[in-house]
């Protein structure tokens, strides 16, 4: 048998490791996952994370596999069991950041930087601007690291700070003390440290370290420094070299100074191991062709699959109804631009990042007076406008190389005022080389990615609630729907450019799982009926404290029905805080939150809306079933490597994290995998599980072959999406099923099958090549997976 390490994946299965689901649990699941048909396990981050972490992205120690997950011995045991079953392991790598602050002594590099300051041999590990804060009292010119962790101003919490030997403690936090300072009076002791403890509200304007988006307790790591790359990747690279790990998923490459350089270094260190990147592509943006990787983690596939199953015209009518109901004509694109702009203002969450860029401009101007004659307010406004208006996540300019044409186009032409031209030329690397100019170029790109993620996905997508299935990672609600022709073009491009990239539908970061979105997508086919139903539910529940939130709450109930009060209130409050209109994480309005939560609870328990919601879910059920099975089969058979999120081989109706990260009972799935065809009849869970297994085993049996669109003819041809994979595989799925029923069904719609004797792998029915009535093909299922000669 060819080893798993020696072959590329045919499909992967994502497991969310955490204290409640460890490497030992993953090992017990291997026989089931092998029987399901995947070729690789896709593991969430493996290195030691903060105690109790349920996701692993808050690394505290790069030198060991997480003991909370079972340690290296458990990982080796899992790998051995996986390899015995012909499966490989793909590990999630987090190169951009690690946890701050840290439990005592866990993160030795950061602990030493806090103790020894810029003279620490580990100071180069972290992306800190030491010039932005005055230094300790005895070294004022050296700088300090701002730690915005205090619950109030320093003077109000002095009595909560405790010196314990050589450690300073504040509640659960611990900080090392600079040598010789432990016996000083507390105020003097604080003034002598290489860090400045501050009220958490100072972070937005005074922070002097790069972080993951706007999360203060995740400090950026300078992985572009070779010694930092070696130290932070040593364990994972050793395990790859020893055959324990077979591939990698790279988290948040857009946070890195040089994503291409990082991927080149990783490819060189692994001999070209299978690697995918969590790159979020916007609109028609393509992954840079010179990145040495297999492709993305699949959000671009998610958007096309969801889009081709969404009624564009109906979605537009639904948007118009939403705008009338909430009395706000703001469109999705305007909401996204507004969300970005708010982050960069003087009180925005990313104001500190803007300030750091302005400090660089001032230093550049000090060295080159010809570049200095720009008033500070003018520079600030111009910089904020460039950051806000950048239409994709980031440019990929490498100092010393010509700027990519896409970056030049996105930053606009040569016009604008002098300050605008200066900043644009600095961002594009056009003004020569210096350490400060190079840093501005790279840091500008890193900042645009944070603004895009926070301003759009984590702000606008929680404000603009017309159709929540469009508000997904990598989504584009301003352009709902994808035509079949556009879908086929994208599949052809993927096959040509990134055939090994992942395809995804549900992940640990999706705001709603694929099946929840499949249910919501039906609303675009009956927008007027939905708007009327929504109005009736609101009338029965009484006035909502926020009309836009009412739309979100009703759709949340539909998407995850049935759900309990705790799940509903959790997502409602998170959504309201992320929207940052009436409340937020940093400035919570307790009265508004209490009123909104009470309204949500009342809506769920109200004897008026409750039965109507259940009835509407039942009305949508046959069409949601069609969308669920269609999306699953498309993900499994389009070009790329399907990445199955844990538990999503059956219908999964989860919401935004932490709701979507709970452990899954894989043992129960293993039992149901053996069900007979009779057991599956009329049971969507078993139908989807069977479909997934059938397609995965087909993929494992050999390459599917070249992609080619297939067109149906007849009155309902637009409702069939079909394509071939080589000469012996055909996928056919129903799209817009509610509209299909309203128009009279398939009638005389025909699909021309290539010559041969074809078998539907889902029903075992046989068909001869030539014209085939779609009504017969899809008599029992809304999808078909046809093979010839098997």
mmCIF file of N, CA and C in Angstrom, residues 37-155:
data_model
loop_
_atom_site.group_PDB
_atom_site.id
_atom_site.type_symbol
_atom_site.label_atom_id
_atom_site.label_comp_id
_atom_site.label_asym_id
_atom_site.label_seq_id
_atom_site.Cartn_x
_atom_site.Cartn_y
_atom_site.Cartn_z
ATOM 1 N N UNK A 37 -14.282 7.163 4.496
ATOM 2 C CA UNK A 37 -13.661 7.308 3.184
ATOM 3 C C UNK A 37 -12.684 8.451 3.034
ATOM 4 N N UNK A 38 -12.356 9.175 4.127
ATOM 5 C CA UNK A 38 -11.378 10.250 3.997
ATOM 6 C C UNK A 38 -9.979 9.654 3.892
ATOM 7 N N UNK A 39 -9.038 10.473 3.428
ATOM 8 C CA UNK A 39 -7.653 10.003 3.342
ATOM 9 C C UNK A 39 -6.769 10.608 4.424
ATOM 10 N N UNK A 40 -7.209 11.736 5.012
ATOM 11 C CA UNK A 40 -6.386 12.418 6.008
ATOM 12 C C UNK A 40 -7.251 12.975 7.136
ATOM 13 N N UNK A 41 -6.696 12.985 8.333
ATOM 14 C CA UNK A 41 -7.285 13.712 9.443
ATOM 15 C C UNK A 41 -6.688 15.114 9.453
ATOM 16 N N UNK A 42 -7.531 16.093 9.636
ATOM 17 C CA UNK A 42 -7.120 17.505 9.658
ATOM 18 C C UNK A 42 -7.277 17.983 11.098
ATOM 19 N N UNK A 43 -6.150 18.171 11.787
ATOM 20 C CA UNK A 43 -6.162 18.418 13.219
ATOM 21 C C UNK A 43 -6.012 19.902 13.520
ATOM 22 N N UNK A 44 -6.820 20.407 14.454
ATOM 23 C CA UNK A 44 -6.660 21.775 14.932
ATOM 24 C C UNK A 44 -5.305 21.902 15.623
ATOM 25 N N UNK A 45 -4.861 23.119 15.977
ATOM 26 C CA UNK A 45 -3.486 23.316 16.456
ATOM 27 C C UNK A 45 -3.068 22.358 17.566
ATOM 28 N N UNK A 46 -1.818 21.896 17.456
ATOM 29 C CA UNK A 46 -1.317 20.827 18.315
ATOM 30 C C UNK A 46 -0.391 21.299 19.422
ATOM 31 N N UNK A 47 0.220 22.464 19.269
ATOM 32 C CA UNK A 47 1.190 22.914 20.254
ATOM 33 C C UNK A 47 0.502 23.371 21.533
ATOM 34 N N UNK A 48 1.278 23.454 22.603
ATOM 35 C CA UNK A 48 0.702 23.796 23.901
ATOM 36 C C UNK A 48 0.017 25.152 23.842
ATOM 37 N N UNK A 49 -1.255 25.188 24.226
ATOM 38 C CA UNK A 49 -2.048 26.416 24.213
ATOM 39 C C UNK A 49 -2.377 26.819 25.645
ATOM 40 N N UNK A 50 -3.030 27.966 25.779
ATOM 41 C CA UNK A 50 -3.413 28.444 27.106
ATOM 42 C C UNK A 50 -4.260 27.392 27.810
ATOM 43 N N UNK A 51 -4.125 27.267 29.111
ATOM 44 C CA UNK A 51 -4.881 26.236 29.839
ATOM 45 C C UNK A 51 -6.375 26.325 29.562
ATOM 46 N N UNK A 52 -6.963 25.164 29.232
ATOM 47 C CA UNK A 52 -8.392 25.100 28.977
ATOM 48 C C UNK A 52 -8.810 25.538 27.597
ATOM 49 N N UNK A 53 -7.859 25.897 26.723
ATOM 50 C CA UNK A 53 -8.209 26.381 25.386
ATOM 51 C C UNK A 53 -9.057 25.360 24.642
ATOM 52 N N UNK A 54 -10.144 25.824 24.036
ATOM 53 C CA UNK A 54 -11.021 24.933 23.269
ATOM 54 C C UNK A 54 -10.766 25.026 21.771
ATOM 55 N N UNK A 55 -9.729 25.787 21.372
ATOM 56 C CA UNK A 55 -9.458 25.936 19.937
ATOM 57 C C UNK A 55 -7.993 25.770 19.585
ATOM 58 N N UNK A 56 -7.073 26.123 20.495
ATOM 59 C CA UNK A 56 -5.660 25.897 20.270
ATOM 60 C C UNK A 56 -4.921 27.005 19.549
ATOM 61 N N UNK A 57 -5.577 28.095 19.199
ATOM 62 C CA UNK A 57 -4.916 29.179 18.471
ATOM 63 C C UNK A 57 -4.188 30.150 19.401
ATOM 64 N N UNK A 58 -4.236 29.916 20.695
ATOM 65 C CA UNK A 58 -3.553 30.748 21.676
ATOM 66 C C UNK A 58 -2.330 30.005 22.209
ATOM 67 N N UNK A 59 -1.366 29.750 21.347
ATOM 68 C CA UNK A 59 -0.158 29.000 21.687
ATOM 69 C C UNK A 59 0.616 29.684 22.802
ATOM 70 N N UNK A 60 1.119 28.889 23.721
ATOM 71 C CA UNK A 60 1.991 29.419 24.768
ATOM 72 C C UNK A 60 3.366 28.766 24.752
ATOM 73 N N UNK A 61 3.525 27.638 24.082
ATOM 74 C CA UNK A 61 4.805 26.934 24.104
ATOM 75 C C UNK A 61 4.969 26.175 22.791
ATOM 76 N N UNK A 62 5.916 26.640 21.978
ATOM 77 C CA UNK A 62 6.168 25.994 20.684
ATOM 78 C C UNK A 62 7.046 24.755 20.805
ATOM 79 N N UNK A 63 7.527 24.478 21.993
ATOM 80 C CA UNK A 63 8.510 23.400 22.139
ATOM 81 C C UNK A 63 7.888 22.053 22.448
ATOM 82 N N UNK A 64 6.564 21.978 22.521
ATOM 83 C CA UNK A 64 5.967 20.679 22.856
ATOM 84 C C UNK A 64 4.535 20.588 22.333
ATOM 85 N N UNK A 65 4.131 19.352 22.089
ATOM 86 C CA UNK A 65 2.733 19.061 21.776
ATOM 87 C C UNK A 65 1.921 19.216 23.054
ATOM 88 N N UNK A 66 0.725 19.738 22.927
ATOM 89 C CA UNK A 66 -0.093 20.080 24.090
ATOM 90 C C UNK A 66 -0.312 18.881 25.006
ATOM 91 N N UNK A 67 0.084 19.062 26.275
ATOM 92 C CA UNK A 67 -0.179 18.029 27.277
ATOM 93 C C UNK A 67 -1.680 17.943 27.564
ATOM 94 N N UNK A 68 -2.409 19.048 27.360
ATOM 95 C CA UNK A 68 -3.856 19.017 27.560
ATOM 96 C C UNK A 68 -4.540 18.087 26.563
ATOM 97 N N UNK A 69 -3.882 17.898 25.414
ATOM 98 C CA UNK A 69 -4.447 17.032 24.377
ATOM 99 C C UNK A 69 -3.902 15.614 24.435
ATOM 100 N N UNK A 70 -2.921 15.399 25.292
ATOM 101 C CA UNK A 70 -2.330 14.070 25.415
ATOM 102 C C UNK A 70 -0.841 14.031 25.194
ATOM 103 N N UNK A 71 -0.258 15.113 24.678
ATOM 104 C CA UNK A 71 1.179 15.178 24.493
ATOM 105 C C UNK A 71 1.654 14.451 23.244
ATOM 106 N N UNK A 72 2.984 14.468 23.056
ATOM 107 C CA UNK A 72 3.551 13.893 21.843
ATOM 108 C C UNK A 72 3.325 12.390 21.759
ATOM 109 N N UNK A 73 3.342 11.723 22.867
ATOM 110 C CA UNK A 73 3.122 10.271 22.829
ATOM 111 C C UNK A 73 1.743 9.949 22.264
ATOM 112 N N UNK A 74 0.746 10.730 22.660
ATOM 113 C CA UNK A 74 -0.610 10.499 22.132
ATOM 114 C C UNK A 74 -0.683 10.823 20.655
ATOM 115 N N UNK A 75 0.030 11.857 20.212
ATOM 116 C CA UNK A 75 0.036 12.183 18.785
ATOM 117 C C UNK A 75 0.696 11.070 17.980
ATOM 118 N N UNK A 76 1.793 10.548 18.486
ATOM 119 C CA UNK A 76 2.454 9.447 17.777
ATOM 120 C C UNK A 76 1.553 8.212 17.712
ATOM 121 N N UNK A 77 0.848 7.947 18.775
ATOM 122 C CA UNK A 77 -0.059 6.803 18.784
ATOM 123 C C UNK A 77 -1.196 7.015 17.776
ATOM 124 N N UNK A 78 -1.729 8.238 17.718
ATOM 125 C CA UNK A 78 -2.758 8.552 16.727
ATOM 126 C C UNK A 78 -2.221 8.371 15.316
ATOM 127 N N UNK A 79 -1.014 8.878 15.073
ATOM 128 C CA UNK A 79 -0.438 8.758 13.735
ATOM 129 C C UNK A 79 -0.245 7.297 13.343
ATOM 130 N N UNK A 80 0.215 6.493 14.291
ATOM 131 C CA UNK A 80 0.423 5.078 13.982
ATOM 132 C C UNK A 80 -0.897 4.399 13.630
ATOM 133 N N UNK A 81 -1.941 4.693 14.405
ATOM 134 C CA UNK A 81 -3.252 4.106 14.115
ATOM 135 C C UNK A 81 -3.790 4.613 12.783
ATOM 136 N N UNK A 82 -3.625 5.897 12.522
ATOM 137 C CA UNK A 82 -4.081 6.451 11.251
ATOM 138 C C UNK A 82 -3.349 5.804 10.084
ATOM 139 N N UNK A 83 -2.035 5.679 10.197
ATOM 140 C CA UNK A 83 -1.258 5.094 9.111
ATOM 141 C C UNK A 83 -1.605 3.628 8.898
ATOM 142 N N UNK A 84 -1.939 2.922 9.977
ATOM 143 C CA UNK A 84 -2.365 1.530 9.817
ATOM 144 C C UNK A 84 -3.633 1.436 8.983
ATOM 145 N N UNK A 85 -4.467 2.472 9.058
ATOM 146 C CA UNK A 85 -5.701 2.494 8.273
ATOM 147 C C UNK A 85 -5.547 3.245 6.955
ATOM 148 N N UNK A 86 -4.305 3.577 6.605
ATOM 149 C CA UNK A 86 -4.073 4.263 5.336
ATOM 150 C C UNK A 86 -4.380 5.738 5.359
ATOM 151 N N UNK A 87 -4.439 6.340 6.540
ATOM 152 C CA UNK A 87 -4.765 7.758 6.658
ATOM 153 C C UNK A 87 -3.526 8.563 7.054
ATOM 154 N N UNK A 88 -3.464 9.799 6.581
ATOM 155 C CA UNK A 88 -2.407 10.720 6.975
ATOM 156 C C UNK A 88 -2.924 11.770 7.930
ATOM 157 N N UNK A 89 -2.009 12.626 8.439
ATOM 158 C CA UNK A 89 -2.363 13.692 9.360
ATOM 159 C C UNK A 89 -1.947 15.042 8.790
ATOM 160 N N UNK A 90 -2.883 15.980 8.780
ATOM 161 C CA UNK A 90 -2.615 17.369 8.420
ATOM 162 C C UNK A 90 -2.729 18.196 9.691
ATOM 163 N N UNK A 91 -1.710 18.991 9.999
ATOM 164 C CA UNK A 91 -1.685 19.766 11.236
ATOM 165 C C UNK A 91 -1.912 21.240 10.946
ATOM 166 N N UNK A 92 -2.688 21.887 11.799
ATOM 167 C CA UNK A 92 -2.945 23.317 11.721
ATOM 168 C C UNK A 92 -1.762 24.053 12.362
ATOM 169 N N UNK A 93 -1.153 24.967 11.619
ATOM 170 C CA UNK A 93 0.003 25.723 12.082
ATOM 171 C C UNK A 93 -0.422 27.169 12.324
ATOM 172 N N UNK A 94 0.013 27.745 13.440
ATOM 173 C CA UNK A 94 -0.352 29.123 13.797
ATOM 174 C C UNK A 94 0.929 29.957 13.832
ATOM 175 N N UNK A 95 1.401 30.453 12.688
ATOM 176 C CA UNK A 95 2.682 31.170 12.668
ATOM 177 C C UNK A 95 2.590 32.633 13.064
ATOM 178 N N UNK A 96 1.399 33.201 13.111
ATOM 179 C CA UNK A 96 1.250 34.651 13.220
ATOM 180 C C UNK A 96 1.307 35.180 14.649
ATOM 181 N N UNK A 97 0.883 34.398 15.645
ATOM 182 C CA UNK A 97 0.708 34.973 16.976
ATOM 183 C C UNK A 97 0.765 33.892 18.053
ATOM 184 N N UNK A 98 0.829 34.343 19.304
ATOM 185 C CA UNK A 98 0.742 33.455 20.448
ATOM 186 C C UNK A 98 0.096 34.221 21.603
ATOM 187 N N UNK A 99 -0.161 33.531 22.684
ATOM 188 C CA UNK A 99 -0.957 34.115 23.766
ATOM 189 C C UNK A 99 -0.162 35.132 24.585
ATOM 190 N N UNK A 100 -0.858 36.191 24.998
ATOM 191 C CA UNK A 100 -0.341 37.204 25.915
ATOM 192 C C UNK A 100 -1.488 37.669 26.801
ATOM 193 N N UNK A 101 -1.322 37.792 28.097
ATOM 194 C CA UNK A 101 -0.168 37.348 28.876
ATOM 195 C C UNK A 101 -0.143 35.833 28.940
ATOM 196 N N UNK A 102 0.789 35.305 29.670
ATOM 197 C CA UNK A 102 0.947 33.853 29.689
ATOM 198 C C UNK A 102 0.899 33.344 31.119
ATOM 199 N N UNK A 103 0.474 32.112 31.298
ATOM 200 C CA UNK A 103 0.602 31.511 32.624
ATOM 201 C C UNK A 103 2.075 31.485 33.021
ATOM 202 N N UNK A 104 2.319 31.560 34.281
ATOM 203 C CA UNK A 104 3.683 31.697 34.773
ATOM 204 C C UNK A 104 4.614 30.639 34.195
ATOM 205 N N UNK A 105 5.695 31.123 33.565
ATOM 206 C CA UNK A 105 6.794 30.303 33.049
ATOM 207 C C UNK A 105 6.426 29.468 31.822
ATOM 208 N N UNK A 106 5.172 29.484 31.362
ATOM 209 C CA UNK A 106 4.828 28.619 30.230
ATOM 210 C C UNK A 106 5.489 29.101 28.943
ATOM 211 N N UNK A 107 5.401 30.383 28.648
ATOM 212 C CA UNK A 107 5.955 30.938 27.425
ATOM 213 C C UNK A 107 7.293 31.582 27.755
ATOM 214 N N UNK A 108 8.342 30.794 27.737
ATOM 215 C CA UNK A 108 9.646 31.296 28.148
ATOM 216 C C UNK A 108 10.132 32.476 27.308
ATOM 217 N N UNK A 109 10.004 32.458 25.978
ATOM 218 C CA UNK A 109 10.466 33.621 25.211
ATOM 219 C C UNK A 109 9.779 34.917 25.635
ATOM 220 N N UNK A 110 8.453 34.891 25.748
ATOM 221 C CA UNK A 110 7.747 36.109 26.122
ATOM 222 C C UNK A 110 8.025 36.479 27.580
ATOM 223 N N UNK A 111 8.114 35.489 28.437
ATOM 224 C CA UNK A 111 8.424 35.746 29.848
ATOM 225 C C UNK A 111 9.763 36.486 29.973
ATOM 226 N N UNK A 112 10.724 36.063 29.183
ATOM 227 C CA UNK A 112 12.037 36.705 29.253
ATOM 228 C C UNK A 112 12.022 38.107 28.667
ATOM 229 N N UNK A 113 11.214 38.338 27.627
ATOM 230 C CA UNK A 113 11.100 39.683 27.073
ATOM 231 C C UNK A 113 10.461 40.615 28.092
ATOM 232 N N UNK A 114 9.441 40.144 28.781
ATOM 233 C CA UNK A 114 8.815 40.969 29.812
ATOM 234 C C UNK A 114 9.808 41.282 30.934
ATOM 235 N N UNK A 115 10.683 40.341 31.236
ATOM 236 C CA UNK A 115 11.648 40.538 32.325
ATOM 237 C C UNK A 115 12.837 41.398 31.891
ATOM 238 N N UNK A 116 13.355 41.147 30.673
ATOM 239 C CA UNK A 116 14.625 41.752 30.268
ATOM 240 C C UNK A 116 14.485 42.827 29.195
ATOM 241 N N UNK A 117 13.289 43.011 28.648
ATOM 242 C CA UNK A 117 13.059 44.089 27.703
ATOM 243 C C UNK A 117 13.756 43.900 26.367
ATOM 244 N N UNK A 118 14.100 45.005 25.684
ATOM 245 C CA UNK A 118 14.678 44.893 24.336
ATOM 246 C C UNK A 118 16.044 44.233 24.307
ATOM 247 N N UNK A 119 16.688 44.069 25.451
ATOM 248 C CA UNK A 119 17.982 43.377 25.480
ATOM 249 C C UNK A 119 17.837 41.861 25.534
ATOM 250 N N UNK A 120 16.618 41.372 25.717
ATOM 251 C CA UNK A 120 16.417 39.928 25.760
ATOM 252 C C UNK A 120 16.768 39.312 24.408
ATOM 253 N N UNK A 121 17.417 38.159 24.407
ATOM 254 C CA UNK A 121 17.688 37.485 23.119
ATOM 255 C C UNK A 121 16.405 37.098 22.381
ATOM 256 N N UNK A 122 15.270 37.139 23.089
ATOM 257 C CA UNK A 122 13.992 36.808 22.456
ATOM 258 C C UNK A 122 13.214 38.045 22.011
ATOM 259 N N UNK A 123 13.808 39.233 22.156
ATOM 260 C CA UNK A 123 13.075 40.449 21.779
ATOM 261 C C UNK A 123 12.709 40.444 20.304
ATOM 262 N N UNK A 124 13.548 39.827 19.467
ATOM 263 C CA UNK A 124 13.268 39.809 18.026
ATOM 264 C C UNK A 124 12.097 38.902 17.670
ATOM 265 N N UNK A 125 11.656 38.080 18.618
ATOM 266 C CA UNK A 125 10.524 37.187 18.341
ATOM 267 C C UNK A 125 9.231 37.958 18.103
ATOM 268 N N UNK A 126 9.064 39.066 18.793
ATOM 269 C CA UNK A 126 7.739 39.694 18.875
ATOM 270 C C UNK A 126 7.716 41.037 18.158
ATOM 271 N N UNK A 127 6.572 41.327 17.554
ATOM 272 C CA UNK A 127 6.421 42.532 16.737
ATOM 273 C C UNK A 127 6.050 43.704 17.649
ATOM 274 N N UNK A 128 7.076 44.263 18.292
ATOM 275 C CA UNK A 128 6.892 45.316 19.286
ATOM 276 C C UNK A 128 7.559 46.593 18.785
ATOM 277 N N UNK A 129 6.885 47.721 18.916
ATOM 278 C CA UNK A 129 7.472 49.023 18.612
ATOM 279 C C UNK A 129 7.934 49.632 19.939
ATOM 280 N N UNK A 130 9.191 49.408 20.270
ATOM 281 C CA UNK A 130 9.717 49.878 21.551
ATOM 282 C C UNK A 130 9.788 51.396 21.613
ATOM 283 N N UNK A 131 9.724 52.077 20.469
ATOM 284 C CA UNK A 131 9.824 53.539 20.457
ATOM 285 C C UNK A 131 8.531 54.233 20.860
ATOM 286 N N UNK A 132 7.440 53.488 20.949
ATOM 287 C CA UNK A 132 6.129 54.114 21.135
ATOM 288 C C UNK A 132 5.789 54.400 22.587
ATOM 289 N N UNK A 133 6.519 53.794 23.527
ATOM 290 C CA UNK A 133 6.242 53.998 24.949
ATOM 291 C C UNK A 133 7.526 54.428 25.647
ATOM 292 N N UNK A 134 7.457 55.409 26.542
ATOM 293 C CA UNK A 134 8.664 55.758 27.313
ATOM 294 C C UNK A 134 9.170 54.550 28.085
ATOM 295 N N UNK A 135 10.481 54.450 28.237
ATOM 296 C CA UNK A 135 11.068 53.297 28.895
ATOM 297 C C UNK A 135 10.951 53.357 30.401
ATOM 298 N N UNK A 136 11.549 52.398 31.085
ATOM 299 C CA UNK A 136 11.541 52.401 32.552
ATOM 300 C C UNK A 136 12.164 53.676 33.102
ATOM 301 N N UNK A 137 11.901 53.941 34.365
ATOM 302 C CA UNK A 137 12.368 55.180 34.975
ATOM 303 C C UNK A 137 13.881 55.335 34.861
ATOM 304 N N UNK A 138 14.641 54.240 34.891
ATOM 305 C CA UNK A 138 16.097 54.330 34.819
ATOM 306 C C UNK A 138 16.625 54.141 33.395
ATOM 307 N N UNK A 139 15.734 53.987 32.417
ATOM 308 C CA UNK A 139 16.148 53.852 31.009
ATOM 309 C C UNK A 139 15.047 54.420 30.115
ATOM 310 N N UNK A 140 14.739 55.705 30.252
ATOM 311 C CA UNK A 140 13.545 56.267 29.590
ATOM 312 C C UNK A 140 13.581 56.207 28.080
ATOM 313 N N UNK A 141 14.751 56.102 27.478
ATOM 314 C CA UNK A 141 14.804 56.080 26.021
ATOM 315 C C UNK A 141 14.700 54.707 25.402
ATOM 316 N N UNK A 142 14.581 53.666 26.223
ATOM 317 C CA UNK A 142 14.616 52.302 25.694
ATOM 318 C C UNK A 142 13.245 51.757 25.332
ATOM 319 N N UNK A 143 12.186 52.326 25.848
ATOM 320 C CA UNK A 143 10.845 51.865 25.524
ATOM 321 C C UNK A 143 10.347 50.777 26.459
ATOM 322 N N UNK A 144 9.026 50.599 26.439
ATOM 323 C CA UNK A 144 8.378 49.545 27.248
ATOM 324 C C UNK A 144 7.245 48.926 26.431
ATOM 325 N N UNK A 145 6.832 47.773 26.877
ATOM 326 C CA UNK A 145 5.714 47.068 26.241
ATOM 327 C C UNK A 145 4.437 47.387 27.016
ATOM 328 N N UNK A 146 3.462 47.954 26.342
ATOM 329 C CA UNK A 146 2.179 48.235 26.985
ATOM 330 C C UNK A 146 1.390 46.943 27.155
ATOM 331 N N UNK A 147 0.930 46.689 28.372
ATOM 332 C CA UNK A 147 0.076 45.531 28.635
ATOM 333 C C UNK A 147 -1.268 46.040 29.146
ATOM 334 N N UNK A 148 -2.248 46.184 28.272
ATOM 335 C CA UNK A 148 -3.550 46.749 28.663
ATOM 336 C C UNK A 148 -4.470 45.685 29.253
ATOM 337 N N UNK A 149 -4.185 45.324 30.506
ATOM 338 C CA UNK A 149 -4.872 44.192 31.120
ATOM 339 C C UNK A 149 -5.665 44.560 32.364
ATOM 340 N N UNK A 150 -5.500 45.770 32.843
ATOM 341 C CA UNK A 150 -6.127 46.139 34.102
ATOM 342 C C UNK A 150 -7.603 46.460 33.902
ATOM 343 N N UNK A 151 -8.391 46.136 34.905
ATOM 344 C CA UNK A 151 -9.823 46.385 34.824
ATOM 345 C C UNK A 151 -10.204 47.836 35.015
ATOM 346 N N UNK A 152 -9.273 48.652 35.466
ATOM 347 C CA UNK A 152 -9.522 50.078 35.675
ATOM 348 C C UNK A 152 -8.175 50.792 35.583
ATOM 349 N N UNK A 153 -8.187 52.103 35.774
ATOM 350 C CA UNK A 153 -6.937 52.856 35.771
ATOM 351 C C UNK A 153 -6.023 52.320 36.878
ATOM 352 N N UNK A 154 -4.719 52.439 36.620
ATOM 353 C CA UNK A 154 -3.737 51.835 37.524
ATOM 354 C C UNK A 154 -3.942 52.268 38.963
ATOM 355 N N UNK A 155 -4.203 53.546 39.183
ATOM 356 C CA UNK A 155 -4.363 54.029 40.536
ATOM 357 C C UNK A 155 -5.523 53.407 41.277
#
